[in-house]
């Protein structure tokens, strides 16, 4: 089920240049839409396509757009969330690096649909070189009359800016992103009001992921109904997956939603199987914050049906036996991986990235990291495992933004599915101190 | 007007009221504790998560429950909303969790803290916390710093409620006070310890729910429960001049704004908030500077009220009358309220 839409031209040399991009059909959709269509039609097509947000939450994009308040005389904004900070996710970087014009075309089209005269691409600080690529592409677009006043003679004005963040995971949360974009401390806002009503500078704002905005171009190219035929059920279209970990071919893959997980991991077309012929142990299917699943549950659902790469199938069984598609950060772990060590790495990350605004996340993330460190060092007790479970339950759902959940879910899932491993760290501390074991060296 | 039911008690409230405000209208035990919300400061609240409640029914129109606990201080009531606070064991457990988390990095240095006795975190710990912590690691530590001439910042005690930041934003001009760093090591700072040079900066002390911001002119002078609060006023060109003086004997140890039963600064009769200026707060420590109005009315169930001027006087009077066996007809005497109660004499 290989289907390339977003990345169909990524192999073409110099596709990042405007001339090459246009030679391969780039901006044709924009030209056609601006001449022959209207904003409502674009919104209708996006609704029909069933496109769901590619940033992680999977909220239907058309619905999100229709929530945008449209008061008279108030500016509206489109903000592209390019603060791709979820560990294990690197698809947006690839897309922006290779085909920056696809994102820009999507930005103009989406802004046309939303009636936004200004849009911003908020990109994470670590991607400064990608920001340069985008800025060069935007300059090319301005020079070609694709941005600025009266785009292609249509009477539609639009300005697009790139804003580089300072490198904070929290600024990927949409309201923290807006705060940061306004030049303030990147703390999430308390909702409601939602950005669709009061977002950037207090004006109605839509915040979408890079991949979501790029997909708008393809939806208008194919037509919403055609796009909806791709994929499976309510998971329509294609999705970029960032595959990493112990696999033979790590990288960014575009898949049609609905590919079986087993095929994705073992097929030569995608991950190419586990490195060194080892056995699969566990997979984090959608970026570090989604629950980890052991091999038997990631390949098959609890009912014994094959697990597919789709929003519904990965979510099958809830968090007891399922997980989430998330942002598509597919991290594969082989049989030699220590789940406890891996969890410690995640916990350290969330502790470091907590903004400190609300108490459960600020205090709890640090506590969980300390306990995991204690267990890893061989000083853990059985009570510590229960305590970890209790702390994550005290954070989950009690915080302002989803960072609390992002920190709690991996801990909960690791204990749920791999409790025996935690217990073995507690019961056999001498094994940990064995340096060879610690660094997974072969005897 | 929307009708909301909190812990099975219905109350009709004006449009736009928050769940916390509605609960305060009902009063009593069902009022959720609030550490970071301060009704006189715009956009305050939502950070500490101690006021979380369970919304069983979103509204009459959309009766679905809200899946996660909500911060009652920042959630507006809808008509037909059903809220559970103390009648939901699950909610109390969640709150106990928040309290435990708030305390893991707090130094618990109440014996040497000037705020002890009127500390919201102390009250919160007593009322909603567990008897012991499960935290066994080193607590985060900061050095105490001076914020200007009169204010001491003990960052160790801070719970990052952001109230003082809102005061700096909304009451004083030219903010030089905010939060730096993030996560657990985030701290209130004036950036390189720049002094707050503003007539109203002292109000950060009054809004601080813990002992993080204290009055240097009062530090270590007395425990608050040994001082007697008296309301007084003076003609002040800068502020309303309505204050609370805290006496020990004849000496005014401290001047603060007047606070209500929720620990929030009171309103003036014209609806403005009775913030006070630094001159009244730090420089007017003589009785002759003030016109005394009388003992302060303290509603707050604080340790201060245990030794409170007014209550003690009333108790002594009642106890004396009772001992004399001559309670005048029609006077209601509360039994066992004061030290002079014969039943208490042997203690």
XYZ file of C-alpha atoms in Angstrom, chain B residues 53-59 62-70 80-84 90:
22
model
C -13.377 20.102 41.309
C -15.233 17.432 39.430
C -17.894 18.592 36.991
C -20.503 15.861 36.849
C -22.757 17.670 34.438
C -21.463 20.391 32.140
C -24.731 22.288 31.766
C -25.022 19.659 27.373
C -25.222 17.355 30.397
C -22.042 15.445 29.597
C -19.489 15.440 32.418
C -16.145 17.171 31.932
C -13.698 14.255 31.740
C -10.878 15.891 33.694
C -10.997 17.814 36.974
C -11.262 21.558 36.318
C -27.555 23.437 35.204
C -23.947 22.622 36.014
C -23.435 19.990 38.695
C -20.153 20.211 40.595
C -18.685 17.901 43.195
C -11.930 10.925 43.964
